[in-house]
mmCIF file of C-alpha atoms and ligand atoms in Angstrom:
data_model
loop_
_atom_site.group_PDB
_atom_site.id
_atom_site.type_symbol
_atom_site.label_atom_id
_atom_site.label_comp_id
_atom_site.label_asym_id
_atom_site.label_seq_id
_atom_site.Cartn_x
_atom_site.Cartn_y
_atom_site.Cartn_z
ATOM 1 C CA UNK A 1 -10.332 17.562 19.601
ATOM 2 C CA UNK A 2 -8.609 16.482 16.302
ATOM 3 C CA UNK A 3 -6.584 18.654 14.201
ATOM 4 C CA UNK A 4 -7.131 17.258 10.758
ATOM 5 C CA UNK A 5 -6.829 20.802 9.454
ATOM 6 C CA UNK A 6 -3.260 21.185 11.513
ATOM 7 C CA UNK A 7 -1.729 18.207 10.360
ATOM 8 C CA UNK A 8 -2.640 18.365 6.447
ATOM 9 C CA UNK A 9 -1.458 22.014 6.672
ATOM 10 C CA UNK A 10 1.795 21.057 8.445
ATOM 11 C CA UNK A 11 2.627 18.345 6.163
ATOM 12 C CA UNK A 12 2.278 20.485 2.958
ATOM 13 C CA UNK A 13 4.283 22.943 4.693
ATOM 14 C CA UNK A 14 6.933 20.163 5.511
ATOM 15 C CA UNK A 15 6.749 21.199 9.008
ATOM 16 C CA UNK A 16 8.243 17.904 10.561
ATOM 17 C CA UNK A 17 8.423 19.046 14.359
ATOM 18 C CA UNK A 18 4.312 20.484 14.090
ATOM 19 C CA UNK A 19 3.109 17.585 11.826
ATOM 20 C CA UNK A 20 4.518 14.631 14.133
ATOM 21 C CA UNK A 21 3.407 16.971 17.242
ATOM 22 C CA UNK A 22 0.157 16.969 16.288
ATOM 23 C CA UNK A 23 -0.256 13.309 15.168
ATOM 24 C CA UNK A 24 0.822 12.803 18.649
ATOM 25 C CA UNK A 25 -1.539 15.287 20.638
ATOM 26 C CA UNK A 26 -4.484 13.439 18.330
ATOM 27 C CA UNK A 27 -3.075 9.919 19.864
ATOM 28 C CA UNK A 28 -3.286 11.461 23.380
ATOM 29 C CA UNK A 29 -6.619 12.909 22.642
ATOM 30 C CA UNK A 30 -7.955 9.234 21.934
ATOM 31 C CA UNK A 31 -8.318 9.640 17.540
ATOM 32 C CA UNK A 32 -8.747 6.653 16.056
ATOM 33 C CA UNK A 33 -5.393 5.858 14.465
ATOM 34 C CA UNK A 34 -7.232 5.414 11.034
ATOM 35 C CA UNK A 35 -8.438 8.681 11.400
ATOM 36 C CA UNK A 36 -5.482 10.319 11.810
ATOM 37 C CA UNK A 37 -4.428 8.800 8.628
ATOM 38 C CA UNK A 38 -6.900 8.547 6.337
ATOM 39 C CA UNK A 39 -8.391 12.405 7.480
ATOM 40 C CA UNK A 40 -5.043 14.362 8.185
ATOM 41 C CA UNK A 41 -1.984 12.713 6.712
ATOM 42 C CA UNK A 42 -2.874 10.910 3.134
ATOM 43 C CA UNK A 43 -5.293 13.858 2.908
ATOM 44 C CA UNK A 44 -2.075 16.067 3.057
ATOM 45 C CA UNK A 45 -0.761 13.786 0.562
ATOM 46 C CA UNK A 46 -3.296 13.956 -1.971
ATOM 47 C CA UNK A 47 -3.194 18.576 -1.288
ATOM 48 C CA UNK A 48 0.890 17.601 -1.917
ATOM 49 C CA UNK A 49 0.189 15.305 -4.766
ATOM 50 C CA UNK A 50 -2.550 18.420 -6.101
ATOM 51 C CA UNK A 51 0.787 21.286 -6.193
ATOM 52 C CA UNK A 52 3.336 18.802 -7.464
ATOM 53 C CA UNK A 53 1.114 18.398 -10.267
ATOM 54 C CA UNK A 54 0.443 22.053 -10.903
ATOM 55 C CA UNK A 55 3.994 22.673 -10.268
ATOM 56 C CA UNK A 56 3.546 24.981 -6.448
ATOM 57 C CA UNK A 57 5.513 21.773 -5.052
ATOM 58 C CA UNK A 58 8.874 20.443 -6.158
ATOM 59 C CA UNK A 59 10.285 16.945 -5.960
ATOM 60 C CA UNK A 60 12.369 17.573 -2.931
ATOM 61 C CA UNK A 61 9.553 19.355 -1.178
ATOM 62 C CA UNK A 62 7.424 16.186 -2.083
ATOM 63 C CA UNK A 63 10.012 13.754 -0.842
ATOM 64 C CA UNK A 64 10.188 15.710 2.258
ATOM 65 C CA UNK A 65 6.661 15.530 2.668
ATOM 66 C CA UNK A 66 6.885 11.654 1.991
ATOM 67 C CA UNK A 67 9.709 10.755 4.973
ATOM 68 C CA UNK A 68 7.339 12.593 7.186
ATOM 69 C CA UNK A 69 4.400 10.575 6.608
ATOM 70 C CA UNK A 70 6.601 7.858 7.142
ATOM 71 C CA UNK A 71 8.155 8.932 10.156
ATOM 72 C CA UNK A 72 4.199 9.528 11.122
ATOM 73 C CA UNK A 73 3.341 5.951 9.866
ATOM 74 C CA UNK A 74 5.851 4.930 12.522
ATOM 75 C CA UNK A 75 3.938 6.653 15.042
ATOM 76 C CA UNK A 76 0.811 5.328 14.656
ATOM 77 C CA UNK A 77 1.678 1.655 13.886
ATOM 78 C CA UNK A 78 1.220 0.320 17.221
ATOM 79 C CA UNK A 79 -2.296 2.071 17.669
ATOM 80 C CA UNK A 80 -3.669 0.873 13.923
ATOM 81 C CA UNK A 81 -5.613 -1.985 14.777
ATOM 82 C CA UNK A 82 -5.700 -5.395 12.896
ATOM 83 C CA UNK A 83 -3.164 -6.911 15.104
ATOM 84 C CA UNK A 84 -3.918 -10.491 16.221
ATOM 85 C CA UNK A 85 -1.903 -13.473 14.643
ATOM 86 C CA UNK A 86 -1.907 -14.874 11.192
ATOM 87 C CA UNK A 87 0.886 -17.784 11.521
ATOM 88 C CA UNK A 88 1.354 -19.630 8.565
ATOM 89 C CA UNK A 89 0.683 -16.913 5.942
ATOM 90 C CA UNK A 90 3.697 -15.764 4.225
ATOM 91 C CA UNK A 91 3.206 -12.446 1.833
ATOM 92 C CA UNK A 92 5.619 -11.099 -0.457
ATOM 93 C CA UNK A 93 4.845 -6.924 -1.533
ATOM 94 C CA UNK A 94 6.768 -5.138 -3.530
ATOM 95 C CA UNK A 95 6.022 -1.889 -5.740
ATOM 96 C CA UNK A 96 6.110 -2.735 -9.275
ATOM 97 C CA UNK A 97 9.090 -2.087 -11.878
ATOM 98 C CA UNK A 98 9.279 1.256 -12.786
ATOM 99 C CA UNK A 99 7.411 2.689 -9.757
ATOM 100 C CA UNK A 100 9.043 4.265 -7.198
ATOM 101 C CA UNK A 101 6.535 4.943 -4.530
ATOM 102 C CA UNK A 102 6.570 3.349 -1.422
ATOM 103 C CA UNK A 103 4.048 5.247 1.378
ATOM 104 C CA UNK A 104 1.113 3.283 0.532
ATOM 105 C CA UNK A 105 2.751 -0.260 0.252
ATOM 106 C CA UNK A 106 4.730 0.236 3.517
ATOM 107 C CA UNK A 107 1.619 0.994 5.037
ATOM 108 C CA UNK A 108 0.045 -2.106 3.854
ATOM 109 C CA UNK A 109 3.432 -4.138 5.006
ATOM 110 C CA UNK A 110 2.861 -2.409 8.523
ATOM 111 C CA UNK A 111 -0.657 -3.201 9.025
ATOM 112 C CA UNK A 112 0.148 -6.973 8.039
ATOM 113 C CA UNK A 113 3.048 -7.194 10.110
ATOM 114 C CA UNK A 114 0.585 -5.973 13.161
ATOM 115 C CA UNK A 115 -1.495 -8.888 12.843
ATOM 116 C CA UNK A 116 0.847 -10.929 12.395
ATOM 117 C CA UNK A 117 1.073 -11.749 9.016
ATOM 118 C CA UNK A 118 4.790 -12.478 8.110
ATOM 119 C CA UNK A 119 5.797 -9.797 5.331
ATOM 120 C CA UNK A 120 8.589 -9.910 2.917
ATOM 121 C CA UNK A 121 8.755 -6.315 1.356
ATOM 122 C CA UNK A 122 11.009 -6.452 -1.246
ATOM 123 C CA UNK A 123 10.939 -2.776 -1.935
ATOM 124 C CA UNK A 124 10.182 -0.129 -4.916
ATOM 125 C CA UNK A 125 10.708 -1.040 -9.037
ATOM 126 C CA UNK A 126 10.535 -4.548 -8.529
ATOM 127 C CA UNK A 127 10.914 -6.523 -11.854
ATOM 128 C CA UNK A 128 8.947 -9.785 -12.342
ATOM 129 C CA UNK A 129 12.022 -11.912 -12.164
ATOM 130 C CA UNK A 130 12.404 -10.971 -8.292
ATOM 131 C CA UNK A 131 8.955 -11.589 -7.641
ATOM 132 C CA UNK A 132 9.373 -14.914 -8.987
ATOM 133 C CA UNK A 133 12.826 -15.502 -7.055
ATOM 134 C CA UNK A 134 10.899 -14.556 -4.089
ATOM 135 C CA UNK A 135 7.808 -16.591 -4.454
ATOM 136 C CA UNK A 136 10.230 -19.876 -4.817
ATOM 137 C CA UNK A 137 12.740 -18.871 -2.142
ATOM 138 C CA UNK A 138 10.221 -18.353 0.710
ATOM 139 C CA UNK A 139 7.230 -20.557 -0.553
ATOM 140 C CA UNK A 140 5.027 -17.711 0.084
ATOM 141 C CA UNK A 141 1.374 -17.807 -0.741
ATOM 142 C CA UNK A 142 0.121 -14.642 -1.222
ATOM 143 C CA UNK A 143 1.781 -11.616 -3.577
ATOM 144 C CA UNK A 144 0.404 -7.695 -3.374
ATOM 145 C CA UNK A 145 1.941 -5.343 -5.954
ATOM 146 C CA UNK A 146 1.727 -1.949 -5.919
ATOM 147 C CA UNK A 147 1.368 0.976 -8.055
ATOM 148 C CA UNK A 148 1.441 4.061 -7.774
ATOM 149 C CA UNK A 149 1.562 5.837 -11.950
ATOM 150 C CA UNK A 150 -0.770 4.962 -14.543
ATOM 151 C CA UNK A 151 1.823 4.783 -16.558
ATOM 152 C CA UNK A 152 3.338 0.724 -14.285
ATOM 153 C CA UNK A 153 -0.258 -0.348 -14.297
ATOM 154 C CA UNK A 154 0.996 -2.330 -17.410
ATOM 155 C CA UNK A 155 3.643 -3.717 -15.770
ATOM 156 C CA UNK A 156 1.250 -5.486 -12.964
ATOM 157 C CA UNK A 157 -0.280 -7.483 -15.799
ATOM 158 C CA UNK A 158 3.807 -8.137 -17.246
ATOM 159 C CA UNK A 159 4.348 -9.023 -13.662
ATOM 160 C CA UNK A 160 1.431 -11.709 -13.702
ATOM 161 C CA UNK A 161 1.779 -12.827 -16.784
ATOM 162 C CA UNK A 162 5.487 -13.635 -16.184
ATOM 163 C CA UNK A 163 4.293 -15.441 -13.015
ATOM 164 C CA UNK A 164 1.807 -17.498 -15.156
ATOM 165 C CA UNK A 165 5.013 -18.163 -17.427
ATOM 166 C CA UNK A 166 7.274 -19.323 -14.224
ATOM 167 C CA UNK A 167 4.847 -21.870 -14.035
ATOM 168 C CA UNK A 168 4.022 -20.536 -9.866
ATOM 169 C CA UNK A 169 0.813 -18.811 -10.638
ATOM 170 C CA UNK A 170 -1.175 -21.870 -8.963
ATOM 171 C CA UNK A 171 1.161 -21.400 -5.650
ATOM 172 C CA UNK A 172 -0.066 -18.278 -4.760
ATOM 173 C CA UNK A 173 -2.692 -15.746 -4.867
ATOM 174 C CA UNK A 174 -2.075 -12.504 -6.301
ATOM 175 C CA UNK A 175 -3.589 -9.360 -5.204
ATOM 176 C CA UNK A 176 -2.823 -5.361 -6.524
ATOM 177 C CA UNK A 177 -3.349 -2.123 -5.397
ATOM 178 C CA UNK A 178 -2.466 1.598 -5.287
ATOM 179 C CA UNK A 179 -4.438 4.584 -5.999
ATOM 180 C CA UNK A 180 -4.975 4.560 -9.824
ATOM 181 C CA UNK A 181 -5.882 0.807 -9.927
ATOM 182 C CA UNK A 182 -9.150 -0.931 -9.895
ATOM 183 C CA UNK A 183 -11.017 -3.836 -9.269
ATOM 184 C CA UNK A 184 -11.841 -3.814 -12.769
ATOM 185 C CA UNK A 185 -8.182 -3.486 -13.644
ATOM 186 C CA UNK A 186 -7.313 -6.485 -11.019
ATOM 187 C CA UNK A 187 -10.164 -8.422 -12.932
ATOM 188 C CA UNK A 188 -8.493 -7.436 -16.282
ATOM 189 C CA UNK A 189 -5.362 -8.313 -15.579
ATOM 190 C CA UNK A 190 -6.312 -11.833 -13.980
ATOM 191 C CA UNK A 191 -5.142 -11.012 -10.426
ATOM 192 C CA UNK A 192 -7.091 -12.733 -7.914
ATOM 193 C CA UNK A 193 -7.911 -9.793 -5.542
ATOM 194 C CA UNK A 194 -7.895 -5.812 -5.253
ATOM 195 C CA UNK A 195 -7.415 -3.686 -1.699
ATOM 196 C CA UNK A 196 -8.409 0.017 -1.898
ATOM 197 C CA UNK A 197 -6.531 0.466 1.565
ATOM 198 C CA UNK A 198 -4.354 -0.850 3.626
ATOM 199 C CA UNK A 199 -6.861 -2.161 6.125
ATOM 200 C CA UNK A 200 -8.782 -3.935 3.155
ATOM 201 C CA UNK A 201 -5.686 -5.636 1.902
ATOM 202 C CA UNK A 202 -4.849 -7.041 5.814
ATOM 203 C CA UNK A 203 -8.689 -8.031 6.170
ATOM 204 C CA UNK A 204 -8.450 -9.734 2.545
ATOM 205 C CA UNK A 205 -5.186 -11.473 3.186
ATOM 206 C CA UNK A 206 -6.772 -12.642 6.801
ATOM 207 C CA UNK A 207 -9.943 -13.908 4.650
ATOM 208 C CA UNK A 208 -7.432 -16.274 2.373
ATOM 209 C CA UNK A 209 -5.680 -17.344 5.354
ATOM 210 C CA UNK A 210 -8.381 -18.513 7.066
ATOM 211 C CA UNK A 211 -10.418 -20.082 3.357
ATOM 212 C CA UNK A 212 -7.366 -21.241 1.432
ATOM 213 C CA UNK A 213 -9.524 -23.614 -0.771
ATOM 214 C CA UNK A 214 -11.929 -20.130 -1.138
ATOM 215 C CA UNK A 215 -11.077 -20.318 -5.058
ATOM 216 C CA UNK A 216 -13.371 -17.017 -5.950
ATOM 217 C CA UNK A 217 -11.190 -14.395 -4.103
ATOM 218 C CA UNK A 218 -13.088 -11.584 -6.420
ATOM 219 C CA UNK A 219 -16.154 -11.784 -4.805
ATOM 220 C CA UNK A 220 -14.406 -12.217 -1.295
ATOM 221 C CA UNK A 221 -12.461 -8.986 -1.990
ATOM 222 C CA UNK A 222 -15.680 -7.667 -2.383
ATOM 223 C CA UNK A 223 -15.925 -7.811 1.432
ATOM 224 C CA UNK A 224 -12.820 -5.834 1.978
ATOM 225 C CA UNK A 225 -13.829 -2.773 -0.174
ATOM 226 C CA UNK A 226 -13.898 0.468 1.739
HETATM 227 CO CO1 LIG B 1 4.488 10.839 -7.362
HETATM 228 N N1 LIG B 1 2.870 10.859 -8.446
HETATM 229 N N2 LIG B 1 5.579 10.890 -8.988
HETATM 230 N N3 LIG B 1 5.992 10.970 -6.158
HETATM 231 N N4 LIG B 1 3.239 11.104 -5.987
HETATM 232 C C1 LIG B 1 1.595 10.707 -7.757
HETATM 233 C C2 LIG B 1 1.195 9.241 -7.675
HETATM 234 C C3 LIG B 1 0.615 11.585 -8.660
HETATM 235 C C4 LIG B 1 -0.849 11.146 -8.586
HETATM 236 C C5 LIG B 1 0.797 13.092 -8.298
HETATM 237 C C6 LIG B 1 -0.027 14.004 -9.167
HETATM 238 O O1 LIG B 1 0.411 14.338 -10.235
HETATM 239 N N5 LIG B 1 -1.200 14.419 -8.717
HETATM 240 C C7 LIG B 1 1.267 11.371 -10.077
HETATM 241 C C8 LIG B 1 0.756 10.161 -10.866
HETATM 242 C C9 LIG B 1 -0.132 10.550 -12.010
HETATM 243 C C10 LIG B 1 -0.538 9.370 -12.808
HETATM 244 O O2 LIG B 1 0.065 8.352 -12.871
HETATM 245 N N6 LIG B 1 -1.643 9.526 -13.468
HETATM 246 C C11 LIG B 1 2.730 11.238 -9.709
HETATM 247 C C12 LIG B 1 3.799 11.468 -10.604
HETATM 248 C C13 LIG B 1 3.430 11.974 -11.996
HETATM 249 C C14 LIG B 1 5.150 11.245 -10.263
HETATM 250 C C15 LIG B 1 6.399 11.440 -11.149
HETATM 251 C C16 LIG B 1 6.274 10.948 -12.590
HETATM 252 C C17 LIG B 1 6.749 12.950 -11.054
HETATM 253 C C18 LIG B 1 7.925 13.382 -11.891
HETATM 254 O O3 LIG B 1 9.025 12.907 -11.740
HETATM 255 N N7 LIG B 1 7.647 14.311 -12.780
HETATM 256 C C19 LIG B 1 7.482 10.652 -10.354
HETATM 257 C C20 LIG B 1 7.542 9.171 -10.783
HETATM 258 C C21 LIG B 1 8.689 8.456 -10.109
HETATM 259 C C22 LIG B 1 8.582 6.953 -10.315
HETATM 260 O O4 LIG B 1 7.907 6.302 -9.541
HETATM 261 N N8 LIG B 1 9.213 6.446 -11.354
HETATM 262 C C23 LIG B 1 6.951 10.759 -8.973
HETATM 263 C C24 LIG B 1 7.764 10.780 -7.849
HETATM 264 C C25 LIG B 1 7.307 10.921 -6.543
HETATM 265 C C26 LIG B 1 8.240 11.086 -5.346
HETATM 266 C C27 LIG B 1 9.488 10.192 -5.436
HETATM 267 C C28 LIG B 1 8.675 12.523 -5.269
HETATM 268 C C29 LIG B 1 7.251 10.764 -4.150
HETATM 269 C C30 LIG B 1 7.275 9.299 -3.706
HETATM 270 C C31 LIG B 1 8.076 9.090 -2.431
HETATM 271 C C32 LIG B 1 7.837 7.734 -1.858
HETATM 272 O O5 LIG B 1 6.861 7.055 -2.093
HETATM 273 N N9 LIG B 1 8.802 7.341 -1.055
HETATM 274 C C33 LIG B 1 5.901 11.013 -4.800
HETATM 275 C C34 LIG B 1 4.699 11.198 -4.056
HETATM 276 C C35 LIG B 1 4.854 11.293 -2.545
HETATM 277 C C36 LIG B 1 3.419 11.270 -4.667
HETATM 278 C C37 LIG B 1 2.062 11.592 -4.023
HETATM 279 C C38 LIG B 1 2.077 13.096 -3.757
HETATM 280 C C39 LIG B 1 1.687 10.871 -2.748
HETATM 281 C C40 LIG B 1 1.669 9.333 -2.843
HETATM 282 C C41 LIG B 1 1.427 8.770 -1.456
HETATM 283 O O6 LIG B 1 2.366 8.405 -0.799
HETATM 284 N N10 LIG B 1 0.144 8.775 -1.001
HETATM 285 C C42 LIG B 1 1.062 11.165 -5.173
HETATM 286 C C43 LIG B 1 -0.253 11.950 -5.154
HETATM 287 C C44 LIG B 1 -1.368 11.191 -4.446
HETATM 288 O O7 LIG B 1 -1.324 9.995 -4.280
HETATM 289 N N11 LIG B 1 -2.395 11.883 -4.108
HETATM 290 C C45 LIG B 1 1.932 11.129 -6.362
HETATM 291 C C46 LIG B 1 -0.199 8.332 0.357
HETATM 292 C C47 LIG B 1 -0.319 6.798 0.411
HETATM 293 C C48 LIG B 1 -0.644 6.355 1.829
HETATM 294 O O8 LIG B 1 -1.399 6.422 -0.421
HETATM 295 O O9 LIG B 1 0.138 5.247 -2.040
HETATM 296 O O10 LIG B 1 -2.327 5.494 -2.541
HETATM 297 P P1 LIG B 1 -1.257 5.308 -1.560
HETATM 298 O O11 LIG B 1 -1.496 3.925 -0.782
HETATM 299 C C49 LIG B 1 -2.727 3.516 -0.246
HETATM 300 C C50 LIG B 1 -3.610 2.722 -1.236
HETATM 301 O O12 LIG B 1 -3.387 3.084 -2.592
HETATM 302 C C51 LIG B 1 -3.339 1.280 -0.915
HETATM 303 O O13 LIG B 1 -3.088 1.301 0.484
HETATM 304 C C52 LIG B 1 -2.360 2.485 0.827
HETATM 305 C C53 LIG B 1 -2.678 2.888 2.238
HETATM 306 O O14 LIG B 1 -4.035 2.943 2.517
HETATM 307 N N12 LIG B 1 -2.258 0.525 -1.552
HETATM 308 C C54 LIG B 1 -2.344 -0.836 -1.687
HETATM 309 C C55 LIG B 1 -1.048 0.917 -2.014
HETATM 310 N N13 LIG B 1 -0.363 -0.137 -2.470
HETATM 311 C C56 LIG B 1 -1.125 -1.229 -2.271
HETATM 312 C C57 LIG B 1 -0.893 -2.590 -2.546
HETATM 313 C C58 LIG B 1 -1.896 -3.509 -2.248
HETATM 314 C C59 LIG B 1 -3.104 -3.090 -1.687
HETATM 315 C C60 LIG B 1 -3.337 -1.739 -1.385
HETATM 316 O O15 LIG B 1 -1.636 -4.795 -2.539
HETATM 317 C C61 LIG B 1 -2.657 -5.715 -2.445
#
């Protein structure tokens, strides 16, 4: 039997021997790794996110909270399905300038890495100039930003507009994502895709792989929406 209850009570508690105890009991027990995830851990996150905002939770408590998911994320990498191999497809992620969360995009690095999708994460407040170094160092294809605040979802559309500028936006395909954005947004801004999850941004990233002359990724992310 899972323990969804356990884990998201554990986690907001910061209980890091109980919360990775019970991730691993629901392993044994045969949960679906997505489960785990989706139902006990980033539903923790959201019941963390709820008391930071209302001010039960402080920043430290919340940080704690985040290297535990991690640590959990570590966990349950080898059991999240997806793997397989992708050669050929190189994607650069990176959380936007200004933004410094990192849960959600290292989860979306880890599920490409599992199926074999070679990932260069180039970590948290990324400014557009390192995207572009990136995308002409390592000739990668694909680029996935992420953000996390309402307040960098500006700085997605700076980031692709600078990219346009660079004179690289026909090189690669660029996809967002992160809780507050949108397909609408992604449309807006002129990205070429938008993952809710990371599952959806693997299975997307997979799609282009396999169509690179698709030139109407919109409607193929439409496949890939949870
Ligand atoms: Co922050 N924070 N935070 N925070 N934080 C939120 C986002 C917030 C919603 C909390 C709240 O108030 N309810 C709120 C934003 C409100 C808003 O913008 N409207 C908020 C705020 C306000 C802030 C600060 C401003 C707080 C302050 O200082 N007063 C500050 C900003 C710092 C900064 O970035 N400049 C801040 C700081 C922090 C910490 C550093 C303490 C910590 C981050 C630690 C870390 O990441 N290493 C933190 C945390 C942990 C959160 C919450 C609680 C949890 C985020 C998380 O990890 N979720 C968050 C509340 C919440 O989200 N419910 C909150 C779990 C993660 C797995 O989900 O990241 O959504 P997510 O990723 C998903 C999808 O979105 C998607 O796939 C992932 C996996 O399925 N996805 C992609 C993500 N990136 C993708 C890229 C893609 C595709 C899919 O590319 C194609």
């Amino acid at each position: 039997m899972s323990d969804f209850h356990g884990i998201i009570k554990a986690l907001v508690a910061c209980d890091t021997t109980r919360v990775t105890g019970l991730v691993n009991v629901a392993i044994a027990d045969g949960i679906a790794a997505g489960d785990i995830l989706n139902n006990g851990l980033i539903a923790g996150m959201d019941i963390v996110g709820e008391k930071m905002e209302s001010g039960e939770m402080f920043i430290p408590e919340v940080l704690m909270a985040a290297r535990i998911m991690g640590q959990c994320a570590t966990i349950l990498q080898p059991f999240l399905g997806e793997q397989g191999s992708t050669p050929g497809v190189g994607v650069i992620i990176g959380t936007v300038k200004g933004d410094l969360h990192d849960i959600g995009k290292n989860l979306v690095a880890m599920m490409m890495e599992s199926a074999g999708i070679e990932v260069y994460d180039l970590g948290v407040d990324i400014a557009p100039e390192n995207f572009i170094a990136c995308i002409k160092e390592k000739n990668a294809r694909i680029v996935c930003l992420s953000a996390l605040l309402t307040t960098t979802m500006p700085m997605m559309k700076q980031t692709v507009d600078a990219i346009v500028e660079s004179g690289l936006r026909d090189r690669v395909k660029l996809l967002v994502g992160g809780a507050p954005v949108t397909r609408a947004f992604a449309e807006e801004i002129g990205a070429d895709g938008f993952a809710a999850d990371a599952g959806a941004a693997t299975r997307l990233v997979k799609l282009l792989a396999n169509s690179p002359e698709q030139t109407d990724h919109l409607e193929l992310e439409t496949q890939c929406l949870r």
